[in-house]
Short mmCIF file of C-alpha atoms in Angstrom, two decimals:
data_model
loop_
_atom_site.label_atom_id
_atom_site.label_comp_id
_atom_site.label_asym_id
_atom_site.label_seq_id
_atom_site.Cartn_x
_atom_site.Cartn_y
_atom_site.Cartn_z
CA UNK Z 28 0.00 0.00 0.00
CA UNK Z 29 0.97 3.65 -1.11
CA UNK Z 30 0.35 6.50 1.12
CA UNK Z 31 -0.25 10.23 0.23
CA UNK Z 32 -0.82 13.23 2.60
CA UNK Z 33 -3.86 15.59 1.47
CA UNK Z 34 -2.98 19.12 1.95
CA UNK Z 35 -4.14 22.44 1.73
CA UNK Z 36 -2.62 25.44 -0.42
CA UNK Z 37 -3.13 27.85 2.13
CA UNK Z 38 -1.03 30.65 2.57
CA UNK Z 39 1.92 31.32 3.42
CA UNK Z 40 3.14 28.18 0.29
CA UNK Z 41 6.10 28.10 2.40
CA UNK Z 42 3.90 26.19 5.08
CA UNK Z 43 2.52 23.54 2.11
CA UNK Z 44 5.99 23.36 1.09
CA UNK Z 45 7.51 22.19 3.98
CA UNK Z 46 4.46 19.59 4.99
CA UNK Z 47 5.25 18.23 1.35
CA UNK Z 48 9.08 17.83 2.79
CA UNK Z 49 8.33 16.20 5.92
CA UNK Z 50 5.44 13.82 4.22
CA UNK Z 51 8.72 12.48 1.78
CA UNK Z 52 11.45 12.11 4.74
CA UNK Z 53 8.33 10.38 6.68
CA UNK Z 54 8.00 7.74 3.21
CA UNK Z 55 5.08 9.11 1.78
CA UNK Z 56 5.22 8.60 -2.06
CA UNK Z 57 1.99 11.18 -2.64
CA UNK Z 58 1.05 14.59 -1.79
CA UNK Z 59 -2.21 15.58 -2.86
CA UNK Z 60 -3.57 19.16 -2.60
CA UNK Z 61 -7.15 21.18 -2.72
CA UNK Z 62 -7.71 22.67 -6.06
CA UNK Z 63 -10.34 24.93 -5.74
CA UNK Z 64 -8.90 28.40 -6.98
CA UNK Z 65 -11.17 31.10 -5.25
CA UNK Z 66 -10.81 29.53 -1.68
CA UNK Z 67 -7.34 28.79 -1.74
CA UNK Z 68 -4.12 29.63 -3.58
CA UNK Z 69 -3.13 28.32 -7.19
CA UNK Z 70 -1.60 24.43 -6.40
CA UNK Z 71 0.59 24.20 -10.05
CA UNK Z 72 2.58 26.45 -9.04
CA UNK Z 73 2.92 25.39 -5.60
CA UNK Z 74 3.48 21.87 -7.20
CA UNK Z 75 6.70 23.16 -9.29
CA UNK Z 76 7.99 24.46 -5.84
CA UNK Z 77 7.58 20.87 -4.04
CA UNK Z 78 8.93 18.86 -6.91
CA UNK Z 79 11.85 20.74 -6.72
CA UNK Z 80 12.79 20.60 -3.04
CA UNK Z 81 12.08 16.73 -3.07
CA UNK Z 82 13.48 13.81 -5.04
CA UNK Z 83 10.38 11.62 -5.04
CA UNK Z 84 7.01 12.21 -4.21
CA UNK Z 85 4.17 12.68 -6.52
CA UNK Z 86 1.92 15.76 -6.46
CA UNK Z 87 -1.41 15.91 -8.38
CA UNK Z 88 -4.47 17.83 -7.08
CA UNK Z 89 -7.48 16.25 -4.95
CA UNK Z 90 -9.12 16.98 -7.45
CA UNK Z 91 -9.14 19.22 -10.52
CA UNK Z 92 -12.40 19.37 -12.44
CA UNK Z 93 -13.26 20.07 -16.04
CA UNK Z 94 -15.38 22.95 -15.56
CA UNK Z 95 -13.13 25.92 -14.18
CA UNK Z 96 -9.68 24.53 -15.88
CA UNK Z 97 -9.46 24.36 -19.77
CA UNK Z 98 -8.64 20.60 -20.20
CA UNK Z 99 -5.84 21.45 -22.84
CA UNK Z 100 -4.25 23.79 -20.07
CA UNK Z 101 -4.58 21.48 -17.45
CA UNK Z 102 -2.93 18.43 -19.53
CA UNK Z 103 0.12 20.86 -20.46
CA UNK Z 104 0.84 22.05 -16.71
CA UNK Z 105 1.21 18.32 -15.95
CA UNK Z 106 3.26 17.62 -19.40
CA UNK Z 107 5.64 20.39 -18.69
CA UNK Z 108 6.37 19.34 -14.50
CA UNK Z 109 6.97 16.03 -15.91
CA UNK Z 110 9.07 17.47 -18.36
CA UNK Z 111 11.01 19.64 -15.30
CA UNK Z 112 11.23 17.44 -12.86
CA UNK Z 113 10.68 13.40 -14.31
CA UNK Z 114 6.74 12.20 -14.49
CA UNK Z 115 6.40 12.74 -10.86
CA UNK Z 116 2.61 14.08 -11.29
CA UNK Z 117 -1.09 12.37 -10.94
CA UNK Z 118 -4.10 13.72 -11.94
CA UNK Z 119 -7.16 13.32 -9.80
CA UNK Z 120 -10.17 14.49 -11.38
CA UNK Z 121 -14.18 14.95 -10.45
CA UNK Z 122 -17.09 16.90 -11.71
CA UNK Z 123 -16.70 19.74 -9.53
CA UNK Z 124 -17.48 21.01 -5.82
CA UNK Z 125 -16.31 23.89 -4.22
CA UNK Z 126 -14.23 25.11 -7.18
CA UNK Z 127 -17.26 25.74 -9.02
CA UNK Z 128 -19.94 26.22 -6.43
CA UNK Z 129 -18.80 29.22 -5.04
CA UNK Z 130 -18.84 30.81 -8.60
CA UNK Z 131 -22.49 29.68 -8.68
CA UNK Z 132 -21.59 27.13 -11.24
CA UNK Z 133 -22.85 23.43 -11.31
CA UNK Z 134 -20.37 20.26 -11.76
CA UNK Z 135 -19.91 19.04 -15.14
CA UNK Z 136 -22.06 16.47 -16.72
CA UNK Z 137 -20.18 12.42 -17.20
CA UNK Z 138 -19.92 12.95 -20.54
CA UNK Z 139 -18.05 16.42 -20.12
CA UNK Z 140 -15.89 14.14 -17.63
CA UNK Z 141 -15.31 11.45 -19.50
CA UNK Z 142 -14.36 13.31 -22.55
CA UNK Z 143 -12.24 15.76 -20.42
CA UNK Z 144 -10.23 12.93 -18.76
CA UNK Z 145 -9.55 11.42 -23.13
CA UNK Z 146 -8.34 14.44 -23.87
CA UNK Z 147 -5.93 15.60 -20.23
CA UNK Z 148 -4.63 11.72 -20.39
CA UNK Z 149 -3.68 11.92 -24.34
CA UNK Z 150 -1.79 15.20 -24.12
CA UNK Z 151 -0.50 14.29 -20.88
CA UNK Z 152 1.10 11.28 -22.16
CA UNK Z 153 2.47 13.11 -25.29
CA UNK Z 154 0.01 11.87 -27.62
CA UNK Z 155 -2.06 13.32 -29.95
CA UNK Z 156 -6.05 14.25 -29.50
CA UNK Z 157 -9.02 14.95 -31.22
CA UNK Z 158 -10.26 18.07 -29.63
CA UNK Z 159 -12.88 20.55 -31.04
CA UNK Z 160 -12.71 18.73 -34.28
CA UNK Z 161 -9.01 18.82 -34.75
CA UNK Z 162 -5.89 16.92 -34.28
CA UNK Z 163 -3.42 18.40 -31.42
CA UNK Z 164 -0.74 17.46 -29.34
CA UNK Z 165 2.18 19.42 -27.70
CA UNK Z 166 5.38 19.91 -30.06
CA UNK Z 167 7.42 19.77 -27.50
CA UNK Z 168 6.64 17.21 -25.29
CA UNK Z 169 8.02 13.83 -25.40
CA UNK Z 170 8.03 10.71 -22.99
CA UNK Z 171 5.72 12.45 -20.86
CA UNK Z 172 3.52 9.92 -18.32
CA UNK Z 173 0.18 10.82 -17.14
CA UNK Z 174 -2.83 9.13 -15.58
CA UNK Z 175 -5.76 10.00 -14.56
CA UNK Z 176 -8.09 9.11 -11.01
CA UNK Z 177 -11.23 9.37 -11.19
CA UNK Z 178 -12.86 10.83 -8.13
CA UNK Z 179 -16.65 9.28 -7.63
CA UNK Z 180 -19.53 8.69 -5.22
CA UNK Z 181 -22.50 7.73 -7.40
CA UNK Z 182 -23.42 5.07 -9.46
CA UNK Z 183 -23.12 6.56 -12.94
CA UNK Z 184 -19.85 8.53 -11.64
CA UNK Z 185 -18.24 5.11 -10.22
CA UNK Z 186 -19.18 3.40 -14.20
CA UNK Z 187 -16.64 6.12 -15.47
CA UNK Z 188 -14.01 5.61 -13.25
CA UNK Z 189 -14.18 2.04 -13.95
CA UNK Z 190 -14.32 2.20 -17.55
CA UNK Z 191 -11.92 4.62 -18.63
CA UNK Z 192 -10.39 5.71 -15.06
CA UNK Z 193 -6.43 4.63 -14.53
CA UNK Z 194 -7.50 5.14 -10.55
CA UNK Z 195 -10.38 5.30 -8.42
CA UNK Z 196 -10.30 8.14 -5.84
CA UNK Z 197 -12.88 6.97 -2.50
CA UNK Z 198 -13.13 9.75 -0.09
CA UNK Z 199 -14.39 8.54 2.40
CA UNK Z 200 -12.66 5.50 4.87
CA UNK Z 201 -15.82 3.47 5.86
CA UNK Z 202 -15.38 0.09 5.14
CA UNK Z 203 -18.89 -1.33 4.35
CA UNK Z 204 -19.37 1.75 1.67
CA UNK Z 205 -15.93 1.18 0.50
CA UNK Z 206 -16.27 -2.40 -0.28
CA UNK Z 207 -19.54 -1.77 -2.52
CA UNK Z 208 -18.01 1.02 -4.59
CA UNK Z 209 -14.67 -1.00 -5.27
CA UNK Z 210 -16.82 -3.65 -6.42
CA UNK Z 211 -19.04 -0.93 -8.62
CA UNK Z 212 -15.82 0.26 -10.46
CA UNK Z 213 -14.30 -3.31 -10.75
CA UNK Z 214 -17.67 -4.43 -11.82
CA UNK Z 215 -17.96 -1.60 -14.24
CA UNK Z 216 -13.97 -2.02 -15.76
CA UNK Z 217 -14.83 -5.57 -16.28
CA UNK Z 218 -17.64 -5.31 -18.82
CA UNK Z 219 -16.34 -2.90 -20.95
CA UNK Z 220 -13.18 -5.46 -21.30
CA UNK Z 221 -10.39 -4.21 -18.52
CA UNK Z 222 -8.85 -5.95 -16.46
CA UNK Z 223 -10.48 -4.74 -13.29
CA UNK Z 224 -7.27 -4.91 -11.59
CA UNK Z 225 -5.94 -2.72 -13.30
CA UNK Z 226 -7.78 -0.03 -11.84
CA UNK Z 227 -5.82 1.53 -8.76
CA UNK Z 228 -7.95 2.53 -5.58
CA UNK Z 229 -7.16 5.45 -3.44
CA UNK Z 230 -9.11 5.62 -0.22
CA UNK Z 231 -9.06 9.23 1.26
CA UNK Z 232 -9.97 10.06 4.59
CA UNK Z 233 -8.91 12.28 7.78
CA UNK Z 234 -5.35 10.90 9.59
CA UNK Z 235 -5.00 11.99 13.44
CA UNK Z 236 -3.16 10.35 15.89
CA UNK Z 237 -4.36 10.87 19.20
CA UNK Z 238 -6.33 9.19 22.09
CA UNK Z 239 -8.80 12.30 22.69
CA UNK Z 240 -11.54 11.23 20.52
CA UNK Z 241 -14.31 14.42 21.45
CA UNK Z 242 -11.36 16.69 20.37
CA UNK Z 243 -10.32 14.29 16.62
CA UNK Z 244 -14.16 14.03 16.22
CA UNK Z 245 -14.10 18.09 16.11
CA UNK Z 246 -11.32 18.44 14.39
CA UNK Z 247 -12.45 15.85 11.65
CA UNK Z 248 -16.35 16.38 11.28
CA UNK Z 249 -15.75 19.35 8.73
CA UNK Z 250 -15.19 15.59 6.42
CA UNK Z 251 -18.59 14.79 6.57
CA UNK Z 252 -19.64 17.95 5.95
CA UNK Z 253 -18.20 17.42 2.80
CA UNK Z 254 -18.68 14.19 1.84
CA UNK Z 255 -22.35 15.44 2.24
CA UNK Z 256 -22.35 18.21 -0.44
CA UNK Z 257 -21.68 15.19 -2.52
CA UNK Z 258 -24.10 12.37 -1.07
CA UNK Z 259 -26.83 15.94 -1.23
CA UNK Z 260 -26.18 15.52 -4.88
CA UNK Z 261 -26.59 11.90 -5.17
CA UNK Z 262 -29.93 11.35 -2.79
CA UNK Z 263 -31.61 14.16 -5.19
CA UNK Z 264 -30.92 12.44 -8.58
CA UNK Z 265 -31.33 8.76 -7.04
CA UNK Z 266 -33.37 9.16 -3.95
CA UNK Z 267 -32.40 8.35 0.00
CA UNK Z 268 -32.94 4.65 -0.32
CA UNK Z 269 -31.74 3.77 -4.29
CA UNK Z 270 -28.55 2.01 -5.18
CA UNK Z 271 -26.31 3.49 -3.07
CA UNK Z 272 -25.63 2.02 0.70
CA UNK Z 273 -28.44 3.46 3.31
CA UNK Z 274 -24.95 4.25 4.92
CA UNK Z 275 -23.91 6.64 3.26
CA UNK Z 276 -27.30 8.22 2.49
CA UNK Z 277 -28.91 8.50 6.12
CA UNK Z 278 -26.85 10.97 8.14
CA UNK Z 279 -27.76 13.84 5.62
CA UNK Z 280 -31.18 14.08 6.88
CA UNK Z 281 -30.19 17.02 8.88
CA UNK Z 282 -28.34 19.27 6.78
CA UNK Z 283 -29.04 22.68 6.39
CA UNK Z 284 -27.04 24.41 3.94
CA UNK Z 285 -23.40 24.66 3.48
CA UNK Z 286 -21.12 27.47 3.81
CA UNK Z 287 -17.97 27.06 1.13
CA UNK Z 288 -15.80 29.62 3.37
CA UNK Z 289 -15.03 27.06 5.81
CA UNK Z 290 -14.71 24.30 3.50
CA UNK Z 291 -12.69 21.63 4.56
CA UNK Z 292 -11.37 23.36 7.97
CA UNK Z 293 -11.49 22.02 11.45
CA UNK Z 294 -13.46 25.44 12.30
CA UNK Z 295 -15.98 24.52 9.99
CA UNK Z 296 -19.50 25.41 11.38
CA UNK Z 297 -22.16 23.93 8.89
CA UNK Z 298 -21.36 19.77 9.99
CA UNK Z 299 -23.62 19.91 13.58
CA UNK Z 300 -25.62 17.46 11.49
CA UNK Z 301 -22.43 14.83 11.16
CA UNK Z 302 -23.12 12.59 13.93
CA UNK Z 303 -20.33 11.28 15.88
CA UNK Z 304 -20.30 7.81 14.41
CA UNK Z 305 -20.10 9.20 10.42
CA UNK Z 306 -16.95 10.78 12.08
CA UNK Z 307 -15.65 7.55 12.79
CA UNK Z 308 -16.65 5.61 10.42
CA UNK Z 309 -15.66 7.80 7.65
CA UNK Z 310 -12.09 8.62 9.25
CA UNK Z 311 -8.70 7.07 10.56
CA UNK Z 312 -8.73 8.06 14.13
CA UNK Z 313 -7.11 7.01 16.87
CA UNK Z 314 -3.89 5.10 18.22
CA UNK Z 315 -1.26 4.45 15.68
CA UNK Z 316 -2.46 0.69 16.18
CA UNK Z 317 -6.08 1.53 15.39
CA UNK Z 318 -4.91 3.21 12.21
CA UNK Z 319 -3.24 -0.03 11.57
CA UNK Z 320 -6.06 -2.33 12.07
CA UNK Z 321 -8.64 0.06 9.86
CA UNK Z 322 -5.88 0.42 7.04
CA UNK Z 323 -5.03 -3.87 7.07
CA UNK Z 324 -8.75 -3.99 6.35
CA UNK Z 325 -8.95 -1.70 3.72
CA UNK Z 326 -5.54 -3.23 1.92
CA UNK Z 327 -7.65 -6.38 1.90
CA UNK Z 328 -10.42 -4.66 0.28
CA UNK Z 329 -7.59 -3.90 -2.95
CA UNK Z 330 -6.79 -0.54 -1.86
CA UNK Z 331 -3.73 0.32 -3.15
CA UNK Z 332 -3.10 4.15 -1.77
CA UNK Z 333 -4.39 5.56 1.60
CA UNK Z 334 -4.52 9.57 1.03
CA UNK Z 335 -4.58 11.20 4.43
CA UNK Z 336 -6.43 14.46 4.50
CA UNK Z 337 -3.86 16.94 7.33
CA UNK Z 338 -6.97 19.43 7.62
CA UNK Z 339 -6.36 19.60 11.54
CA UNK Z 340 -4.16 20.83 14.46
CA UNK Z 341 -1.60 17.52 14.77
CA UNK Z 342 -0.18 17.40 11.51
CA UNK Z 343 3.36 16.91 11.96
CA UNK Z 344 2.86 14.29 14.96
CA UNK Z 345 0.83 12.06 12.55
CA UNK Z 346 3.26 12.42 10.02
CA UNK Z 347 5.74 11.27 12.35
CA UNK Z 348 4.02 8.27 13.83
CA UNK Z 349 2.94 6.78 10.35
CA UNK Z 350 6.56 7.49 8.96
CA UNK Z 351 8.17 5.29 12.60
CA UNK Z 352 5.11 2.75 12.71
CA UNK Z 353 1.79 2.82 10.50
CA UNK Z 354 3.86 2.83 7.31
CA UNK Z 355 6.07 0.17 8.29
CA UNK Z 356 3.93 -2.49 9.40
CA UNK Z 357 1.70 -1.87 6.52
CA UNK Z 358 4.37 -2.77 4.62
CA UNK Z 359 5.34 -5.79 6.19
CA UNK Z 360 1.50 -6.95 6.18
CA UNK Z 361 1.16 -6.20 2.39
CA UNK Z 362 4.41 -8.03 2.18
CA UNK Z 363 3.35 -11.02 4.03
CA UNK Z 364 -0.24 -11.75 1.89
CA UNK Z 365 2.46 -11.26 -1.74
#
């Protein structure tokens, strides 16, 4: 199992800089970031920043969207890092949340995302596209390497990843839900003729290390709160009790609006309505041997990446204890079932 560490490009860059450093020395091989350009600052050229004052990691954004980013731009920012600093990018792509909410826009429709994710993969990878009814590609990129994860909740979202998806972003940590969306996308690769394997799975979720759960529960319910602008989205087109898991549906029977300035911050004050077991269930809380225990069960479910969102006041002390211990014996478990 991979690990990445979710940040936030809040100023000063400095500060995302040196979380990116720390999340490499503690053998990390991702960091992720926000992309959501109004609420916080511009992440490519943050990116250029980290890849230069580390020798390994990955960076992509968590996640980009087709709506507020022209697809051609977006693929040529990731062609020319990987031309700078060696194919160390990922792209991790959705329809669209807070990026173009709080421009009063709407997410994209699937076919908008599917055909956006053709066209960022084929010029990321130095190959030539049919776009607007011609033939492009960059000049001046060559050997570039590019894929593209495919961040989903509902049913018709989760079909895309798993048909033309090169990873499967799940954020959210719950076991149950994440067991019958893996299946969804597998399910979904598989008839259109992939191998279903093939299709890499990135759990996301809140990391804290700590043994006061009231205060990690605090500091970690602004992630329901957002999982919940997407599950909103999802109980209107499909209804509370359709295809997807009661569990995932239920607990936003009490929400009441959503405020996008305190998007994904521990001070966030629109998530009264997360009740204290979503927080748990949809987290990795805890000892650094209850992060174990939740993480060995999702590695069985063929997760390949844990992404740990840092949105919370013990960031470098969990970086720490999964660099000396959670990493580790992950390592040795994955290991021990090859």
């Amino acid at each position: 199992m991979e690990f990445g560490a979710v940040l936030q490009t809040n100023p000063p860059a400095s500060r995302t800089i040196q979380l990116a450093k720390l999340a490499e020395v503690h053998g990390f091989s991702h960091v992720w970031t926000f992309d959501s350009h109004i609420l916080w600052q511009e992440p490519y050229v943050i990116y250029s920043q980290i890849l230069a004052q580390t020798q390994r990691i990955k960076v992509g954004p968590f996640v980009t969207n087709p709506a507020t980013r022209d697809w051609t731009v977006t693929a040529s920012v990731f062609a020319t890092l990987n031309e700078m600093f060696g194919n160390r990018t990922v792209c991790g792509i959705g329809r669209g949340d807070s990026a173009v909410r709080v421009t009063n826009g709407k997410p994209t429709t699937m076919t908008e995302l599917r055909e956006s994710i053709h066209v960022i993969r084929e010029l990321g990878n130095s190959r030539p596209v049919e776009y607007h009814g011609s033939t492009i590609r960059f000049p001046w990129s060559r050997g570039s390497e590019l894929e593209v994860w495919v961040a989903a909740y509902g049913p018709m979202a989760l079909r895309v990843a798993g048909e033309v998806g090169d990873g499967f972003i799940l954020q959210l940590a719950d076991l149950d839900i994440a067991a019958w969306m893996i299946k969804t996308v597998r399910d979904a690769a598989e008839k259109v003729g992939r191998d279903p394997m093939s299709v890499k799975i990135c759990v996301a979720a809140p990391m804290y290390i700590g043994d006061d759960w009231g205060h990690m529960r605090d500091q970690c319910r602004w992630f329901g709160g957002m999982v919940g602008n997407h599950v909103a989205d999802i109980v209107a087109k499909y209804g509370a009790h359709g295809t997807v898991p009661d569990a995932l549906t239920d607990y936003i029977r009490g929400r009441e609006g959503y405020d996008y300035n305190t998007h994904g911050k521990a001070e966030n004050d629109h998530v009264d309505f997360v009740p204290d077991e979503i927080v748990e269930r949809f987290c990795v809380l805890g000892s650094a041997d209850q992060h174990i225990q939740k993480l060995k069960a999702l590695a069985e479910l063929g997760v390949d990446q844990f992404a740990g969102y840092l949105q919370h006041d013990n960031k470098e002390e969990t970086l720490r204890v999964y660099g000396e211990t959670v990493i580790p014996a992950l390592s040795e478990h994955v290991a021990a079932k090859s």
